[in-house]
Phi, psi and omega in degrees: 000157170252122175259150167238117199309157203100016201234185166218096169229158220242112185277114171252115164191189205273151167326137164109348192263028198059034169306277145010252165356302172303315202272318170322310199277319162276017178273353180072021171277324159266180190227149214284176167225353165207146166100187176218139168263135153223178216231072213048043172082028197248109165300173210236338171273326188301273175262085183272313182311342178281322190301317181276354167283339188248003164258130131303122184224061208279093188310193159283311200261083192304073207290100216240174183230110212255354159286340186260133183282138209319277167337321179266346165275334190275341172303317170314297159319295214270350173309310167303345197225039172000076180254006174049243194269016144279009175306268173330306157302286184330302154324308168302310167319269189314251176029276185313300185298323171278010189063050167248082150267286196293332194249012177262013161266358183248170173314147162290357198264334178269345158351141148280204174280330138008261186298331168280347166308293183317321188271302198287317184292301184318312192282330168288325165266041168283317164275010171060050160300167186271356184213156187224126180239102185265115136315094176045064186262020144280337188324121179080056156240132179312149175345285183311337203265337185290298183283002181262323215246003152299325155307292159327297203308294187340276192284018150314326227261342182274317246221342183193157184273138194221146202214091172262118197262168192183170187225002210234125186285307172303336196286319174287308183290000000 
């Protein structure tokens, strides 16, 4: 398949059906065993390092380090991702944009799930990727959290191509 920039598009099918997988080969964590991915005209086994400069990826299983505190995990993020004197905005940005203003003083372990949903989207766009690949990102979240964060993807969803995966039909639509 083919994405085009600038979308939102929503990979759907029942649990088990490699969903997961698909997204793993392209982030370049697992490696294909047959085809080929490529990621902004990057092969994803060739140049995998060009490929992780231009994805964001916020996995199901939402990998936060819940004694560091919001702010001081996202300081963190961009240090791995050598944004230097572009720290501080950039940080600030994400902040804004994901609504953690009020919790980024706090530890990631007092989050609700919700808001730790929020902290993982912040970290995944901390480098202004051209694409954002979300694992199930409502997966456990109570109603309100479902539409802010729906809301969220939407409007990222203007501005860069985002690839969501899902097994909930109302989730795509």
């Amino acid at each position: 398949f083919e994405l085009k920039k600038v979308a939102i598009v929503g990979c759907l099918s029942p649990n088990g059906a490699g969903k997961s997988t698909t997204m793993k080969i392209i982030n370049t964590y697992l490696p294909s065993s047959s085809g080929q991915a490529m990621v902004c005209g990057f092969d994803v086994q060739e140049k995998p390092m060009e490929v992780r400069k231009r994805i964001g990826y916020l996995p199901e299983s939402n990998p936060l380090y819940f004694e560091m505190y919001v702010r001081e995990y996202l300081e963190f993020s961009a240090g791995i991702h050598r944004l230097g004197k572009q720290s501080k905005q950039r940080i600030d940005h994400m902040i804004a944009v994901t609504g953690l203003g009020k919790e980024a003083h706090k530890k990631i372990g007092a989050l609700s799930k919700g808001y730790k949903q929020r902290v993982g989207l912040a970290q995944a766009m901390l480098h202004d990727p051209e694409v954002l690949i979300l694992d199930e990102p409502t997966s456990g979240l109570d109603p309100n959290q479902i539409v802010e964060i729906r809301d969220l993807i939407r409007n990222i969803g203007s501005e860069k191509t985002v690839l969501l995966s899902t097994h909930i039909m109302q989730e795509v639509q």
